[in-house]
Coordinates of N, CA and C in Angstrom, one line a residue:
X1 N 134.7 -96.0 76.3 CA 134.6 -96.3 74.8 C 135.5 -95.3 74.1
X2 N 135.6 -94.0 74.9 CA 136.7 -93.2 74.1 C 138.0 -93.9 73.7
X3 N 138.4 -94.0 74.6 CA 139.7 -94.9 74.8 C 140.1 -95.9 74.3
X4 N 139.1 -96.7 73.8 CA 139.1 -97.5 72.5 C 139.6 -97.3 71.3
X5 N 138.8 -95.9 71.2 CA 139.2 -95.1 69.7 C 140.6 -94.5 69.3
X6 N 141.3 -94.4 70.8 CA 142.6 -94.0 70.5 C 143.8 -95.2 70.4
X7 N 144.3 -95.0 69.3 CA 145.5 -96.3 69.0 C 146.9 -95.2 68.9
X8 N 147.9 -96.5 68.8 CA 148.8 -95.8 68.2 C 149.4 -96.6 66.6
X9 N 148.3 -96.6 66.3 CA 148.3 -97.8 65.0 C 148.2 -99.3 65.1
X10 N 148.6 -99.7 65.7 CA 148.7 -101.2 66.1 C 148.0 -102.1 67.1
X11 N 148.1 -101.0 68.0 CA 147.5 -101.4 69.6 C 146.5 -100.2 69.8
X12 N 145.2 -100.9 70.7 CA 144.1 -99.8 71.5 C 145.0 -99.3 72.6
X13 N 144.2 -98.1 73.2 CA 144.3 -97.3 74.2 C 144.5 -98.5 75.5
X14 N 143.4 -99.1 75.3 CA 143.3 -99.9 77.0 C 144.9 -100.8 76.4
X15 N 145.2 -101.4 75.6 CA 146.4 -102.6 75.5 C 147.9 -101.7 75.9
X16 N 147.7 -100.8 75.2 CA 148.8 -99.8 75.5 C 148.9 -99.5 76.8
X17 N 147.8 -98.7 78.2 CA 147.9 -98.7 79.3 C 148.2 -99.9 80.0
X18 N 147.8 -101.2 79.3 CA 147.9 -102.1 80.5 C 149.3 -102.5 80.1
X19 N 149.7 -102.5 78.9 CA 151.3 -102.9 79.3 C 152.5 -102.0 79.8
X20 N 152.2 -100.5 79.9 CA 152.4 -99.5 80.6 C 152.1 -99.6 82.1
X21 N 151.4 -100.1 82.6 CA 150.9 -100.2 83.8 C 151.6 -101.6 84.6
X22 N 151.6 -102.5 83.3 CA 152.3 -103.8 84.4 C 153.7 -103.6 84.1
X23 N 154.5 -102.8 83.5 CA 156.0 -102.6 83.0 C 156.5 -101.2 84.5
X24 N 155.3 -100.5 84.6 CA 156.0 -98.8 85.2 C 155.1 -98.8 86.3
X25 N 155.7 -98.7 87.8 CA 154.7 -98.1 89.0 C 154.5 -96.9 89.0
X26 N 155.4 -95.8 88.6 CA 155.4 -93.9 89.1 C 154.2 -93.8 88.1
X27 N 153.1 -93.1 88.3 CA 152.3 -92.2 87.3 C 153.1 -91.2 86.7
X28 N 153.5 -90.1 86.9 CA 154.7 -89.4 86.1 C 155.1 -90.5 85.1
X29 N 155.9 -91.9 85.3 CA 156.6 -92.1 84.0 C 155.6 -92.6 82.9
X30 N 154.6 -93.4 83.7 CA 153.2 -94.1 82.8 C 152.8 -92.8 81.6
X31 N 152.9 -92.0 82.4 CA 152.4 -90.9 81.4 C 153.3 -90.4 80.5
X32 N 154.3 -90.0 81.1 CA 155.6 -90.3 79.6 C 156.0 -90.9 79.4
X33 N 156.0 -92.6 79.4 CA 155.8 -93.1 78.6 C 154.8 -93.6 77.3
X34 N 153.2 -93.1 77.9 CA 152.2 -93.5 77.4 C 152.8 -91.8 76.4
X35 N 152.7 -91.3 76.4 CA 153.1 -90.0 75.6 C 154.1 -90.1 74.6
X36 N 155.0 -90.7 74.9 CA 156.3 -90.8 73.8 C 155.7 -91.9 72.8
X37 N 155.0 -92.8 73.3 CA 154.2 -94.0 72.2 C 153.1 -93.5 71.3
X38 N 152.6 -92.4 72.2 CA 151.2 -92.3 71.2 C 151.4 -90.9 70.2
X39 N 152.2 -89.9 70.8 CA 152.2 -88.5 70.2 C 152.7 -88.0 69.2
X40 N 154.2 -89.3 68.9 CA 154.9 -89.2 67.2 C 153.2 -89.4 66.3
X41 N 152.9 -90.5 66.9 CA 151.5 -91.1 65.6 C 150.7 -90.1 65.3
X42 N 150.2 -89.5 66.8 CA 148.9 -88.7 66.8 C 149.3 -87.4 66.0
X43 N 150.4 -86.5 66.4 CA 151.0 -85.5 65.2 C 150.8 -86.1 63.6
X44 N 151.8 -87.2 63.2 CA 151.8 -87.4 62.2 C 150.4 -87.8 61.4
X45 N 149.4 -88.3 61.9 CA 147.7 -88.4 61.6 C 147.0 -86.9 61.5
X46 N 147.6 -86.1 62.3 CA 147.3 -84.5 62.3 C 147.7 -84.2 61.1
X47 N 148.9 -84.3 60.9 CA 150.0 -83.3 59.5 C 149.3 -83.9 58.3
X48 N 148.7 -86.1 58.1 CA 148.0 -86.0 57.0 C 147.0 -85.3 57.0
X49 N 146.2 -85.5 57.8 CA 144.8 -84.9 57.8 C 144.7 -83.5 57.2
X50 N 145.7 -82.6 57.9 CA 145.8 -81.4 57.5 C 146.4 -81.1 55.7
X51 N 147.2 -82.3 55.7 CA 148.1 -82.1 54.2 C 146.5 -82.6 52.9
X52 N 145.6 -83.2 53.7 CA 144.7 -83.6 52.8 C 143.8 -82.5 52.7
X53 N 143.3 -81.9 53.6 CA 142.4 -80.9 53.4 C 143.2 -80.3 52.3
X54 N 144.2 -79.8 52.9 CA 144.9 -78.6 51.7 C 144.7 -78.6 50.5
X55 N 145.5 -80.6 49.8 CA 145.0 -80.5 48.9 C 143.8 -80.5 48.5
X56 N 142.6 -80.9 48.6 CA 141.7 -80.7 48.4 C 140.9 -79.4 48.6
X57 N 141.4 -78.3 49.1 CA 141.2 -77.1 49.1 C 141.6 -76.7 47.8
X58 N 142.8 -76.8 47.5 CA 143.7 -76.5 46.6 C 143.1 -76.6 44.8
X59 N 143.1 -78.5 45.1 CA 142.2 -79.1 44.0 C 140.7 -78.1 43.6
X60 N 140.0 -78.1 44.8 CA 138.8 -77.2 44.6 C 139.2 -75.6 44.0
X61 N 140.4 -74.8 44.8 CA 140.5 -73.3 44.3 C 140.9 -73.7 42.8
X62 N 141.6 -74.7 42.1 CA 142.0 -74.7 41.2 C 141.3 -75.6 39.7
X63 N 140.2 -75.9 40.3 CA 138.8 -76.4 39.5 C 138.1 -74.9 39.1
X64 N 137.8 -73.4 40.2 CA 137.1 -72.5 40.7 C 137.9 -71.5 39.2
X65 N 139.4 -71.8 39.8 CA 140.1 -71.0 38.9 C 139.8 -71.0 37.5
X66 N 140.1 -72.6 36.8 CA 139.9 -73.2 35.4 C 138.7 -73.2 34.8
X67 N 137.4 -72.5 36.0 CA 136.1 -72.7 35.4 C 135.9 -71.3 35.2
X68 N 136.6 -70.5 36.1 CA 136.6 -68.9 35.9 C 137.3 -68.5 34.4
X69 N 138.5 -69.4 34.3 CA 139.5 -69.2 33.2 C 138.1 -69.1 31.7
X70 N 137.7 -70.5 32.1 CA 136.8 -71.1 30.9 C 135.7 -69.9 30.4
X71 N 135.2 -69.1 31.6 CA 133.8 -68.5 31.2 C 134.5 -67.1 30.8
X72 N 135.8 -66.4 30.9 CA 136.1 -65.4 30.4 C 136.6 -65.8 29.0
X73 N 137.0 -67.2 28.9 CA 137.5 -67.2 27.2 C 136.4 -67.5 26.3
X74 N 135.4 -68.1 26.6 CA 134.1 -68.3 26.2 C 133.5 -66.9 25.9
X75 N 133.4 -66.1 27.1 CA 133.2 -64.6 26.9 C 133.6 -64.0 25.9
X76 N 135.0 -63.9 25.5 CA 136.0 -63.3 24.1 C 135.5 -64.0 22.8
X77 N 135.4 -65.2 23.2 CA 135.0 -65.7 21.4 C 133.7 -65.2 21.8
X78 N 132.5 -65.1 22.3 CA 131.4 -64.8 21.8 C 131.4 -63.0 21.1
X79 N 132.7 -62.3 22.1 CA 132.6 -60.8 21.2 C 133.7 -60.8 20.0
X80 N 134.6 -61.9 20.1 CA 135.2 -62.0 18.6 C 134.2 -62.5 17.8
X81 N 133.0 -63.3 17.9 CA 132.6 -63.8 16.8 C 131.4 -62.6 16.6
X82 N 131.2 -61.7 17.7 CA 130.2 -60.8 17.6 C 131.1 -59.5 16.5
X83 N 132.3 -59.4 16.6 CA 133.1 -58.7 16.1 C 132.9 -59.2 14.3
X84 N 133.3 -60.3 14.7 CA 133.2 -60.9 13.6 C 132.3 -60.6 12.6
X85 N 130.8 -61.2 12.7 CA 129.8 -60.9 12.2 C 129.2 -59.3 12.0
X86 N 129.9 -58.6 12.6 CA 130.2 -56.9 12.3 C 130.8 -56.5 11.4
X87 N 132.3 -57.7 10.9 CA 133.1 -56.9 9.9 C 132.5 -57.9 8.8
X88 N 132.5 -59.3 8.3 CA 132.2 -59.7 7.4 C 130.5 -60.2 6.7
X89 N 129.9 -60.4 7.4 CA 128.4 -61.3 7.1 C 127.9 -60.4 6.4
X90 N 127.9 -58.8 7.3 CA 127.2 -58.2 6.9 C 127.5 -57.1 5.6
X91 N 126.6 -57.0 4.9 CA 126.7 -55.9 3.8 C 127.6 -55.0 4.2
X92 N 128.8 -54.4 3.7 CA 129.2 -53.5 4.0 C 128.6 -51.9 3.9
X93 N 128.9 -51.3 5.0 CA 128.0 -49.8 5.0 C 128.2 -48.8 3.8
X94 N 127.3 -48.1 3.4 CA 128.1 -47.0 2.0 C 129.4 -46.4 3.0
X95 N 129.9 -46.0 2.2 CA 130.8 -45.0 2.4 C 130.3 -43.6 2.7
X96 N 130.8 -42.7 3.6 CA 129.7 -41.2 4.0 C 130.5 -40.5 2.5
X97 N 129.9 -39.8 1.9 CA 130.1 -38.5 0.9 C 131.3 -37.9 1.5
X98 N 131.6 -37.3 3.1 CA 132.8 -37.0 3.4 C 134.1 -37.7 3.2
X99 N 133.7 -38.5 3.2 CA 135.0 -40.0 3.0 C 135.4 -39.8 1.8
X100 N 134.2 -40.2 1.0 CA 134.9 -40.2 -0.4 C 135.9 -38.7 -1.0
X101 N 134.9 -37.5 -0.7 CA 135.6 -36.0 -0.9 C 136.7 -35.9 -0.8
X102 N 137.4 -36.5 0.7 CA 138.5 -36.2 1.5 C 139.6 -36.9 0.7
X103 N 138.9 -38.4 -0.1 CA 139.8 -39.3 -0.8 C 139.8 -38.6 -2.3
X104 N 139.2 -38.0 -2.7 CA 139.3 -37.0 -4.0 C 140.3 -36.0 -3.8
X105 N 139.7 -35.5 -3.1 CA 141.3 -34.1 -2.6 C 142.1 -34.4 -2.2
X106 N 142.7 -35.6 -1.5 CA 143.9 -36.2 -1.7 C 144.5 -37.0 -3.3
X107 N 143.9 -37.1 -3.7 CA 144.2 -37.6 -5.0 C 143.9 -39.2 -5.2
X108 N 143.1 -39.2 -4.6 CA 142.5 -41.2 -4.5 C 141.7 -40.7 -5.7
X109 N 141.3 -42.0 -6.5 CA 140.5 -42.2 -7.3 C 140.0 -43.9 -7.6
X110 N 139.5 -43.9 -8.0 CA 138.6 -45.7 -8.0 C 138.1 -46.5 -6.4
X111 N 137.4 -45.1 -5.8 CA 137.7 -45.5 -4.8 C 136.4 -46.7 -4.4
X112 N 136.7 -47.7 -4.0 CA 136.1 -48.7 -3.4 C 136.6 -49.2 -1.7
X113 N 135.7 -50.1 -1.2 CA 136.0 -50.5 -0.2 C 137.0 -51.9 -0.1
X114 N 137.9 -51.9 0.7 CA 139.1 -53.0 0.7 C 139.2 -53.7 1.7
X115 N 139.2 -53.1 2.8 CA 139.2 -54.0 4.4 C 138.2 -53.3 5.2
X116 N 137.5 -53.2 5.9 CA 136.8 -53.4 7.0 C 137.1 -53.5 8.3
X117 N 137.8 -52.8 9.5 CA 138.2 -53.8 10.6 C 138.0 -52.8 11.4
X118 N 138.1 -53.2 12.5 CA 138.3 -52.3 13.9 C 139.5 -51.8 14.2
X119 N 139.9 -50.2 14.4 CA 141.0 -50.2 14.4 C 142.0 -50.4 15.6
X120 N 143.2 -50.6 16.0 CA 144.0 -51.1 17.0 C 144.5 -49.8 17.3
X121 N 145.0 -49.5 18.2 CA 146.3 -48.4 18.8 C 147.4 -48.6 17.6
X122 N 148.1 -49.9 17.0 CA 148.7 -49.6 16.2 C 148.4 -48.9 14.7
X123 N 147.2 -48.9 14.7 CA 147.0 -48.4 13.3 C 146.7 -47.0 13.6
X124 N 146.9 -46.2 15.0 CA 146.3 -45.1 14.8 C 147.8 -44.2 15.4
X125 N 148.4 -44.9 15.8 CA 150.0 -44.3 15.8 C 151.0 -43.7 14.9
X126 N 151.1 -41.9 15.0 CA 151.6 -41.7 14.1 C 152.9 -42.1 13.8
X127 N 153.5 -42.7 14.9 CA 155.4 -42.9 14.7 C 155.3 -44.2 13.9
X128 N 154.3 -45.3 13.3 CA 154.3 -46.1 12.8 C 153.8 -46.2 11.6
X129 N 153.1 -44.7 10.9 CA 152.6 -44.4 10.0 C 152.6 -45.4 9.1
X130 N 151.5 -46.5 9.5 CA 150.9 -47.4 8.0 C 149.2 -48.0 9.0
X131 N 148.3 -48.4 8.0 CA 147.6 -49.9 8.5 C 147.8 -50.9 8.3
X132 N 147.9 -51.5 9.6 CA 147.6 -53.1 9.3 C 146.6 -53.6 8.6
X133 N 146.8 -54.8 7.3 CA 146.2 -55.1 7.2 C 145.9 -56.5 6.8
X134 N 145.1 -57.4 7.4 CA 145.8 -58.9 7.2 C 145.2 -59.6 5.9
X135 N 145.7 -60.1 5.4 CA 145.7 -60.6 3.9 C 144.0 -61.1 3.3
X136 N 143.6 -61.8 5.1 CA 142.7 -62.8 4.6 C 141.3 -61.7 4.8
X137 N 141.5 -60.3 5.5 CA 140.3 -59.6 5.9 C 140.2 -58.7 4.3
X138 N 141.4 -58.6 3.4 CA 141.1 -58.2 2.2 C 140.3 -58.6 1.5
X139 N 139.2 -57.3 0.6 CA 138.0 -57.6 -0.2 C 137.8 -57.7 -1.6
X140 N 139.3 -56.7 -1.8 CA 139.6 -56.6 -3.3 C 140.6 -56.1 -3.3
X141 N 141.1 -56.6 -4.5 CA 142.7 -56.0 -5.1 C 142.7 -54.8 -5.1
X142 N 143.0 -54.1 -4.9 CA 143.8 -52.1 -4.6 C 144.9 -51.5 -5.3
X143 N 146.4 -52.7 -5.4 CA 147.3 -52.3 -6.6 C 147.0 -52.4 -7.5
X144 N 147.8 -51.9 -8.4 CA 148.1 -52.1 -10.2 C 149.3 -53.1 -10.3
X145 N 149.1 -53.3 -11.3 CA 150.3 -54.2 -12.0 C 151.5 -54.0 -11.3
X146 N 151.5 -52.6 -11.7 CA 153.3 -52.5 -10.9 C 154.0 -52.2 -9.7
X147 N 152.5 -51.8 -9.3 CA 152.9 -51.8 -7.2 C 152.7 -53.2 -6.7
X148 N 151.8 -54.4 -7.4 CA 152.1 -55.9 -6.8 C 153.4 -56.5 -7.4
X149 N 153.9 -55.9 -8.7 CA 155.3 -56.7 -9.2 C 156.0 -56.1 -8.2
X150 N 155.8 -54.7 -7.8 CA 157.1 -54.7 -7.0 C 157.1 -55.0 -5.2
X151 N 156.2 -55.3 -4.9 CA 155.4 -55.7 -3.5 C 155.7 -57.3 -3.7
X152 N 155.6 -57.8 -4.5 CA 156.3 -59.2 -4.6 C 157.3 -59.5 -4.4
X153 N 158.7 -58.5 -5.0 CA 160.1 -58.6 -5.3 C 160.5 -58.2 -4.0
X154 N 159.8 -57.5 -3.2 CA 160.2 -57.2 -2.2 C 160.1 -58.5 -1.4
X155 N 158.6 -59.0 -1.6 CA 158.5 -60.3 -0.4 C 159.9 -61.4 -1.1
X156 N 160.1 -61.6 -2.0 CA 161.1 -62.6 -2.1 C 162.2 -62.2 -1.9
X157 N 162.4 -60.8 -1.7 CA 164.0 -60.7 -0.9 C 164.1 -60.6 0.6

């Protein structure tokens, strides 16, 4: 029954020996010839078999990948939005008595709160001496007349 199961696509095991067998007397050639008929097929059924697994391995590491991908960016928005609800929802905190002092003896005055945010590496670099601040995390106006006329004139040049 084994021998059944082996073809070379077209023809069974037993049809292949027998026309091998009434064509060739030597055993040696029956056998290379029954080998040169069956061995191209049987490799090339190997190489799919194998080229299938792969992809399918493949398919699977790269389902594993995109589901791993998905639960780390899922992860970030839940601490951006946790971030989130840190800088805006909530009441903003007083200001400590030190803060404000420190902004007195520098020469601040009206002092209120303006942005809110977490700070970056770039805002705390002195060779870049400014903060970032992005337009939309602004709480209230901070210039005067004449530092936005001229903060304007600059944006339109």
């Amino acid at each position: 029954k084994d021998k059944e199961k082996v073809d070379d696509g077209d023809r069974s095991w037993l049809e292949l020996l027998n026309s091998v067998e009434a064509s060739i007397s030597s055993e040696s050639e029956k056998l290379q010839k029954l080998t040169q008929m069956i061995l191209p097929k049987f490799v090339a059924r190997l190489i799919t078999e194998m080229e299938n697994k792969m992809m399918k391995q493949k398919t699977n590491d790269d389902r594993k990948k995109k589901q791993k991908t998905n639960n780390i960016n899922n992860q970030r928005k839940r601490q951006d939005l946790e971030k989130f609800m840190e800088l805006g929802l909530e009441s903003p905190p007083d200001m400590p008595q030190v803060f404000k002092d420190c902004i007195k003896d520098l020469g601040g005055s009206e002092i209120k709160l303006i942005i809110q945010k977490f700070l970056q590496l770039t805002d705390l670099r002195s060779q870049q001496n400014r903060l970032s601040m992005s337009l939309k995390q602004i709480r209230s106006t901070f210039l005067h007349e004449d530092e936005e006329r001229m903060l304007n004139a600059k944006r339109q040049m």
